[in-house]
Amino acid sequence: MVLLNLGGVECRYGSVKILEDVNFVAKEGDFVGILGPNGSGKTTLLRSISRTLKPTKGAILLDNKDIYRMKSVELARQMAVVPQDNTIGFSFSAMDVVLMGRNPHMKRFQMESESDLTIAKKVMEMTRTWDLRQRSVSELSGGERQRVIIARALAQQPKILLLDEPMTYLDIINQLEVMDLVKDLCAKTGLIVLAVIHDLNLAARYCSSALLLKDSRVYVAGKLEDVLTSDHIKRVFHVDAIVRKHLVTNSFYVIPLSPRKAPIARGCSIHLICGAGTGTWLMKVLLDEGYSVTTGVLNVLDADFETSELLKIPAVSESPFSPISEKADKANLDLMRKASRIIITSAPFGLGNLQNLIAAKEALKNGIPTYIVDEVPIQKRDFTDGKAAKLLAELVEKGAIVVKNGSEMLSILNASNKTGYAMREPIGIQGHIRARADNSPTGN
Amino acid sequence: MADNKVENAYSKRSSRWKLILVALVIGLFATLFVSLNIGYKSISFVEIFNMFARRILFLKPYIDASSVNLYDEKIILLIRLPRVFAGALVGATLATAGVLYQGVFRNAMADSFVLGASAGASVGYTLVALYLGSSVSLFTLGYGQAIAFLFALVTTLVVISISRVGSKIPVTTVLLAGIIANIFLSAILTILQLKAGKSLTGIVAWLSGGGFSNIAWASVYAIIPAFVVGIIVSYFFSRDLNMLSLGDETASHLGVNTERVRIILLALGALITGAVVSISGIIGFVGLIIPHMVRLMIGPDHRILIPTSAIMGAIFLVLCDALARVATGASELPVGVITALIGTPVFIFLLRRRKTSYSL
């Protein structure tokens, strides 16, 4: 069983501490993503494991042997490195470069043997560089050269592969091919992979575990799904992000939202009646503009409900696929009473959420200004045989203001409107269906 | 089938390498032979051929002994032959030293002369000649070579430590530090020369880049060990040099103990520079021109670069020496003058295009 063990590793450049107290274990078959913002010490960590930067404290053990006490050749037989910078200023052929990967397995006085050539050929076919073998590496494109260097690393037949930003030079298909290849080796040969990855989605898709660095320390480490959560992303990268498991790839994906502006508190609270994703955009912009936002009643698993969870918006919720209960309705009315405005989005209405409109009528009666965003004609989203349409008409009659879309809504609310609602794909019934498909039952 | 293709590509390459080497060895022998003919006294090719042929047992009966003038034979065997051999050995060694220095520093401008190793060696050797040697004979080898080696090594290390910026050794600072070392050491040499007075007239010619006149077989024998060790050991490190050319980090990831290899090769460079300088004085630019030319011709692989450079260096210096003998009629030019005349434009050319060649 191959084990890589980091204990209390600390690294400095001069007097500046770059890494502190890093503890970590990787074992056979692990694909470990080293994640974190710029300057958090990712590359330094990789450099210390690749024996380029000796830690000032702590130890890095490979199968219980201190790598800094091993011979270079001994380590090179077990560990290969794909560096960030892949320029080669010499006209070695691609084949020559790959054969250099055989160096740790060769004796000083040897030329490459038949088996070295066979191994080189195999790894070059795996990385699709065999056709480039006669070409000079200095003439190859960045992506081709990167694949040659990955082939060289594989020719070392390592137990551990270190990748520093391996995707820098690769386009999307090359990224997927290379990552699939590496992942496959992990699974089949028990290769340990440690990769510094900027792209959280790539990390989410391929890594089995991850190390999230923040301010020179390990913020959290462990299984990917425990590390890559929207909460951790928020705390480490200061970005709101949605993390989901994709049904097609069966792996996680991350959707970052643009960073929150520092809101100016407007002392104005808004209650949203929405659903099926129709309130998501408004929730975000209203928060950004400094309004306090509440919402309800939303079914758990509804896209808008998940947004409210993510943005920490107080929401009244109901169990999935259930009509609004009396209890939820009451809670919703309580929230509405505290609001200074109520906005009804172009949500689809069915018998399940019709109660929300009745509640809105109640609030309007209490004198709370109510707005109806009429982006999609009610006929298209009324699944109550006209009951919803009737209720909306009554609201208008009682003084609710109809606005064309979210942007107009915002300008009415005297909020800036830089992103532009109209540019967005309209979210209607189709959005409602799509939002459903995206929701995983384990999402909450 | 496919595996045969790999084999083919590679056996093709190694047979190409063999072809290059065989052709160069033939070229070297031709050069040696031709240059035996060149000199103040004209001795015909036929006569030279007969001189050698009659010493070879099975050819002896066929050679007309009267065609060989005994006086001419003395000139050839005792004056010209050691001279061309010395030229070949020195040229090969300087070119090898150049390859080593350039590989170790990943810098196309590095060679024994530029790094000050030659100047250091000559100071060391002159000191020995002055204070240890009972006479100023240039052929008290042994001591002289050892001290020359030490001085060459120390000078190289000093130049490197002056020019190091962080972990890198940029071209410009190496050149500057080399110039400084050369100026300083030549000042020391001048002092030593004055101190020695008349007794050093022999050494003056030797110092001014002039070293092959009056060379005897003893000097040729003395340089052979350093030459053999130099070529063989550097050849053993040719794969390490290949990997060093990809950068220190990459080399060490591929299993090269970069620090150790670098120290071994620097010491080796100093050793062979010291040995060479002790018999031929300072001859500049051979280690610069030859490896560069060879690299353009056959590529960056040190496994072929080292032997090819050695043979090309030998051919080059033997030709330069032949030119030095006849260029100005009766009096000889120091061979260092010829190499400097050819080397300077190459040096300038290299300096201009260094951005595209070595990355440092």
mmCIF file of N, CA, C and O in Angstrom, chain B residues 259-314:
data_model
loop_
_atom_site.group_PDB
_atom_site.id
_atom_site.type_symbol
_atom_site.label_atom_id
_atom_site.label_comp_id
_atom_site.label_asym_id
_atom_site.label_seq_id
_atom_site.Cartn_x
_atom_site.Cartn_y
_atom_site.Cartn_z
ATOM 1 N N GLU B 259 22.921 18.973 -7.824
ATOM 2 C CA GLU B 259 24.052 19.589 -7.133
ATOM 3 C C GLU B 259 25.321 18.761 -7.339
ATOM 4 O O GLU B 259 26.376 19.278 -7.657
ATOM 5 N N ARG B 260 25.176 17.449 -7.148
ATOM 6 C CA ARG B 260 26.350 16.585 -7.247
ATOM 7 C C ARG B 260 26.889 16.555 -8.670
ATOM 8 O O ARG B 260 28.093 16.700 -8.894
ATOM 9 N N VAL B 261 25.980 16.390 -9.626
ATOM 10 C CA VAL B 261 26.406 16.340 -11.020
ATOM 11 C C VAL B 261 27.136 17.628 -11.393
ATOM 12 O O VAL B 261 28.184 17.618 -12.045
ATOM 13 N N ARG B 262 26.587 18.742 -10.925
ATOM 14 C CA ARG B 262 27.169 20.025 -11.261
ATOM 15 C C ARG B 262 28.591 20.133 -10.700
ATOM 16 O O ARG B 262 29.511 20.564 -11.390
ATOM 17 N N ILE B 263 28.787 19.714 -9.456
ATOM 18 C CA ILE B 263 30.119 19.806 -8.848
ATOM 19 C C ILE B 263 31.105 18.882 -9.560
ATOM 20 O O ILE B 263 32.224 19.276 -9.892
ATOM 21 N N ILE B 264 30.655 17.666 -9.856
ATOM 22 C CA ILE B 264 31.543 16.718 -10.545
ATOM 23 C C ILE B 264 31.975 17.296 -11.897
ATOM 24 O O ILE B 264 33.150 17.296 -12.243
ATOM 25 N N LEU B 265 30.999 17.824 -12.631
ATOM 26 C CA LEU B 265 31.313 18.297 -13.979
ATOM 27 C C LEU B 265 32.149 19.572 -13.952
ATOM 28 O O LEU B 265 33.014 19.764 -14.804
ATOM 29 N N LEU B 266 31.905 20.437 -12.949
ATOM 30 C CA LEU B 266 32.744 21.632 -12.825
ATOM 31 C C LEU B 266 34.178 21.234 -12.531
ATOM 32 O O LEU B 266 35.123 21.782 -13.104
ATOM 33 N N ALA B 267 34.351 20.273 -11.630
ATOM 34 C CA ALA B 267 35.693 19.810 -11.286
ATOM 35 C C ALA B 267 36.349 19.183 -12.511
ATOM 36 O O ALA B 267 37.529 19.426 -12.794
ATOM 37 N N LEU B 268 35.568 18.418 -13.236
ATOM 38 C CA LEU B 268 36.090 17.784 -14.441
ATOM 39 C C LEU B 268 36.542 18.841 -15.458
ATOM 40 O O LEU B 268 37.632 18.739 -16.041
ATOM 41 N N GLY B 269 35.711 19.868 -15.631
ATOM 42 C CA GLY B 269 36.057 20.949 -16.550
ATOM 43 C C GLY B 269 37.354 21.622 -16.136
ATOM 44 O O GLY B 269 38.236 21.886 -16.960
ATOM 45 N N ALA B 270 37.485 21.865 -14.827
ATOM 46 C CA ALA B 270 38.690 22.514 -14.331
ATOM 47 C C ALA B 270 39.908 21.609 -14.525
ATOM 48 O O ALA B 270 40.982 22.075 -14.911
ATOM 49 N N LEU B 271 39.709 20.331 -14.284
ATOM 50 C CA LEU B 271 40.817 19.375 -14.424
ATOM 51 C C LEU B 271 41.362 19.383 -15.843
ATOM 52 O O LEU B 271 42.570 19.525 -16.068
ATOM 53 N N ILE B 272 40.469 19.264 -16.801
ATOM 54 C CA ILE B 272 40.971 19.170 -18.171
ATOM 55 C C ILE B 272 41.457 20.527 -18.672
ATOM 56 O O ILE B 272 42.409 20.596 -19.423
ATOM 57 N N THR B 273 40.834 21.613 -18.191
ATOM 58 C CA THR B 273 41.337 22.936 -18.565
ATOM 59 C C THR B 273 42.752 23.114 -18.032
ATOM 60 O O THR B 273 43.651 23.585 -18.739
ATOM 61 N N GLY B 274 42.962 22.730 -16.762
ATOM 62 C CA GLY B 274 44.285 22.857 -16.151
ATOM 63 C C GLY B 274 45.322 22.071 -16.943
ATOM 64 O O GLY B 274 46.415 22.577 -17.228
ATOM 65 N N ALA B 275 44.968 20.862 -17.324
ATOM 66 C CA ALA B 275 45.910 20.021 -18.055
ATOM 67 C C ALA B 275 46.260 20.645 -19.397
ATOM 68 O O ALA B 275 47.435 20.711 -19.787
ATOM 69 N N VAL B 276 45.244 21.146 -20.063
ATOM 70 C CA VAL B 276 45.454 21.727 -21.388
ATOM 71 C C VAL B 276 46.309 22.984 -21.305
ATOM 72 O O VAL B 276 47.274 23.148 -22.042
ATOM 73 N N VAL B 277 45.943 23.857 -20.383
ATOM 74 C CA VAL B 277 46.660 25.120 -20.265
ATOM 75 C C VAL B 277 48.129 24.870 -19.958
ATOM 76 O O VAL B 277 49.015 25.565 -20.449
ATOM 77 N N SER B 278 48.416 23.833 -19.181
ATOM 78 C CA SER B 278 49.796 23.585 -18.800
ATOM 79 C C SER B 278 50.672 23.226 -19.994
ATOM 80 O O SER B 278 51.863 23.389 -19.934
ATOM 81 N N ILE B 279 50.091 22.748 -21.073
ATOM 82 C CA ILE B 279 50.976 22.497 -22.211
ATOM 83 C C ILE B 279 50.798 23.501 -23.345
ATOM 84 O O ILE B 279 51.704 23.711 -24.130
ATOM 85 N N SER B 280 49.657 24.131 -23.411
ATOM 86 C CA SER B 280 49.455 24.970 -24.590
ATOM 87 C C SER B 280 49.230 26.438 -24.280
ATOM 88 O O SER B 280 49.137 27.246 -25.186
ATOM 89 N N GLY B 281 49.140 26.784 -23.004
ATOM 90 C CA GLY B 281 48.807 28.170 -22.692
ATOM 91 C C GLY B 281 47.332 28.435 -22.953
ATOM 92 O O GLY B 281 46.549 27.519 -23.185
ATOM 93 N N ILE B 282 46.969 29.700 -22.898
ATOM 94 C CA ILE B 282 45.556 30.049 -23.051
ATOM 95 C C ILE B 282 45.189 30.122 -24.522
ATOM 96 O O ILE B 282 45.722 30.928 -25.271
ATOM 97 N N ILE B 283 44.283 29.251 -24.911
ATOM 98 C CA ILE B 283 43.748 29.322 -26.273
ATOM 99 C C ILE B 283 42.246 29.523 -26.131
ATOM 100 O O ILE B 283 41.549 28.648 -25.635
ATOM 101 N N GLY B 284 41.801 30.671 -26.551
ATOM 102 C CA GLY B 284 40.404 31.005 -26.297
ATOM 103 C C GLY B 284 39.466 30.517 -27.389
ATOM 104 O O GLY B 284 39.889 30.189 -28.502
ATOM 105 N N PHE B 285 38.190 30.459 -27.052
ATOM 106 C CA PHE B 285 37.075 30.350 -28.007
ATOM 107 C C PHE B 285 36.840 28.985 -28.635
ATOM 108 O O PHE B 285 35.806 28.781 -29.242
ATOM 109 N N VAL B 286 37.816 28.044 -28.518
ATOM 110 C CA VAL B 286 37.575 26.731 -29.114
ATOM 111 C C VAL B 286 36.342 26.089 -28.468
ATOM 112 O O VAL B 286 35.454 25.559 -29.142
ATOM 113 N N GLY B 287 36.299 26.199 -27.126
ATOM 114 C CA GLY B 287 35.186 25.604 -26.385
ATOM 115 C C GLY B 287 33.868 26.319 -26.644
ATOM 116 O O GLY B 287 32.803 25.846 -26.265
ATOM 117 N N LEU B 288 33.943 27.467 -27.295
ATOM 118 C CA LEU B 288 32.735 28.235 -27.559
ATOM 119 C C LEU B 288 32.194 27.944 -28.961
ATOM 120 O O LEU B 288 31.010 27.692 -29.153
ATOM 121 N N ILE B 289 33.144 27.980 -29.920
ATOM 122 C CA ILE B 289 32.732 27.852 -31.319
ATOM 123 C C ILE B 289 32.263 26.435 -31.625
ATOM 124 O O ILE B 289 31.192 26.232 -32.210
ATOM 125 N N ILE B 290 33.087 25.472 -31.228
ATOM 126 C CA ILE B 290 32.849 24.098 -31.669
ATOM 127 C C ILE B 290 31.513 23.538 -31.164
ATOM 128 O O ILE B 290 30.687 23.103 -31.966
ATOM 129 N N PRO B 291 31.257 23.575 -29.830
ATOM 130 C CA PRO B 291 29.974 23.001 -29.374
ATOM 131 C C PRO B 291 28.775 23.684 -30.027
ATOM 132 O O PRO B 291 27.781 23.040 -30.352
ATOM 133 N N HIS B 292 28.910 24.985 -30.254
ATOM 134 C CA HIS B 292 27.781 25.687 -30.849
ATOM 135 C C HIS B 292 27.513 25.215 -32.273
ATOM 136 O O HIS B 292 26.369 24.920 -32.644
ATOM 137 N N MET B 293 28.588 25.113 -33.041
ATOM 138 C CA MET B 293 28.452 24.631 -34.420
ATOM 139 C C MET B 293 27.840 23.236 -34.452
ATOM 140 O O MET B 293 26.927 22.942 -35.220
ATOM 141 N N VAL B 294 28.385 22.402 -33.574
ATOM 142 C CA VAL B 294 27.927 21.005 -33.552
ATOM 143 C C VAL B 294 26.458 20.931 -33.169
ATOM 144 O O VAL B 294 25.681 20.170 -33.737
ATOM 145 N N ARG B 295 26.065 21.755 -32.196
ATOM 146 C CA ARG B 295 24.667 21.753 -31.754
ATOM 147 C C ARG B 295 23.739 22.128 -32.910
ATOM 148 O O ARG B 295 22.668 21.552 -33.075
ATOM 149 N N LEU B 296 24.166 23.105 -33.700
ATOM 150 C CA LEU B 296 23.353 23.491 -34.858
ATOM 151 C C LEU B 296 23.243 22.349 -35.854
ATOM 152 O O LEU B 296 22.214 22.142 -36.480
ATOM 153 N N MET B 297 24.323 21.575 -35.969
ATOM 154 C CA MET B 297 24.345 20.511 -36.973
ATOM 155 C C MET B 297 23.584 19.263 -36.530
ATOM 156 O O MET B 297 22.828 18.685 -37.306
ATOM 157 N N ILE B 298 23.813 18.818 -35.290
ATOM 158 C CA ILE B 298 23.268 17.508 -34.905
ATOM 159 C C ILE B 298 22.282 17.545 -33.750
ATOM 160 O O ILE B 298 21.793 16.505 -33.325
ATOM 161 N N GLY B 299 22.000 18.721 -33.230
ATOM 162 C CA GLY B 299 20.997 18.792 -32.178
ATOM 163 C C GLY B 299 21.601 18.781 -30.779
ATOM 164 O O GLY B 299 22.815 18.746 -30.624
ATOM 165 N N PRO B 300 20.718 18.821 -29.771
ATOM 166 C CA PRO B 300 21.175 19.085 -28.413
ATOM 167 C C PRO B 300 21.544 17.849 -27.590
ATOM 168 O O PRO B 300 21.901 17.981 -26.426
ATOM 169 N N ASP B 301 21.454 16.646 -28.168
ATOM 170 C CA ASP B 301 21.678 15.444 -27.362
ATOM 171 C C ASP B 301 23.170 15.267 -27.048
ATOM 172 O O ASP B 301 23.978 15.057 -27.945
ATOM 173 N N HIS B 302 23.504 15.335 -25.747
ATOM 174 C CA HIS B 302 24.915 15.285 -25.363
ATOM 175 C C HIS B 302 25.583 13.962 -25.678
ATOM 176 O O HIS B 302 26.803 13.889 -25.729
ATOM 177 N N ARG B 303 24.796 12.916 -25.876
ATOM 178 C CA ARG B 303 25.421 11.631 -26.165
ATOM 179 C C ARG B 303 26.153 11.653 -27.497
ATOM 180 O O ARG B 303 27.122 10.941 -27.704
ATOM 181 N N ILE B 304 25.693 12.510 -28.408
ATOM 182 C CA ILE B 304 26.409 12.656 -29.671
ATOM 183 C C ILE B 304 27.176 13.982 -29.685
ATOM 184 O O ILE B 304 28.219 14.118 -30.313
ATOM 185 N N LEU B 305 26.658 14.942 -28.925
ATOM 186 C CA LEU B 305 27.291 16.268 -28.882
ATOM 187 C C LEU B 305 28.720 16.184 -28.346
ATOM 188 O O LEU B 305 29.638 16.813 -28.882
ATOM 189 N N ILE B 306 28.936 15.389 -27.293
ATOM 190 C CA ILE B 306 30.264 15.338 -26.674
ATOM 191 C C ILE B 306 31.314 14.725 -27.609
ATOM 192 O O ILE B 306 32.320 15.377 -27.907
ATOM 193 N N PRO B 307 31.101 13.494 -28.118
ATOM 194 C CA PRO B 307 32.147 12.957 -29.000
ATOM 195 C C PRO B 307 32.334 13.774 -30.272
ATOM 196 O O PRO B 307 33.467 13.987 -30.710
ATOM 197 N N THR B 308 31.219 14.253 -30.839
ATOM 198 C CA THR B 308 31.340 15.037 -32.070
ATOM 199 C C THR B 308 32.119 16.321 -31.827
ATOM 200 O O THR B 308 33.002 16.692 -32.605
ATOM 201 N N SER B 309 31.797 16.998 -30.712
ATOM 202 C CA SER B 309 32.510 18.237 -30.401
ATOM 203 C C SER B 309 33.983 17.961 -30.193
ATOM 204 O O SER B 309 34.838 18.743 -30.637
ATOM 205 N N ALA B 310 34.305 16.872 -29.508
ATOM 206 C CA ALA B 310 35.707 16.562 -29.250
ATOM 207 C C ALA B 310 36.468 16.407 -30.564
ATOM 208 O O ALA B 310 37.527 17.016 -30.753
ATOM 209 N N ILE B 311 35.906 15.627 -31.489
ATOM 210 C CA ILE B 311 36.625 15.398 -32.750
ATOM 211 C C ILE B 311 36.694 16.680 -33.575
ATOM 212 O O ILE B 311 37.733 17.036 -34.128
ATOM 213 N N MET B 312 35.571 17.414 -33.599
ATOM 214 C CA MET B 312 35.567 18.675 -34.348
ATOM 215 C C MET B 312 36.569 19.654 -33.749
ATOM 216 O O MET B 312 37.246 20.387 -34.475
ATOM 217 N N GLY B 313 36.652 19.671 -32.424
ATOM 218 C CA GLY B 313 37.606 20.548 -31.749
ATOM 219 C C GLY B 313 39.024 20.198 -32.142
ATOM 220 O O GLY B 313 39.855 21.082 -32.408
ATOM 221 N N ALA B 314 39.298 18.898 -32.214
ATOM 222 C CA ALA B 314 40.628 18.445 -32.610
ATOM 223 C C ALA B 314 40.948 18.911 -34.022
ATOM 224 O O ALA B 314 41.996 19.515 -34.276
#
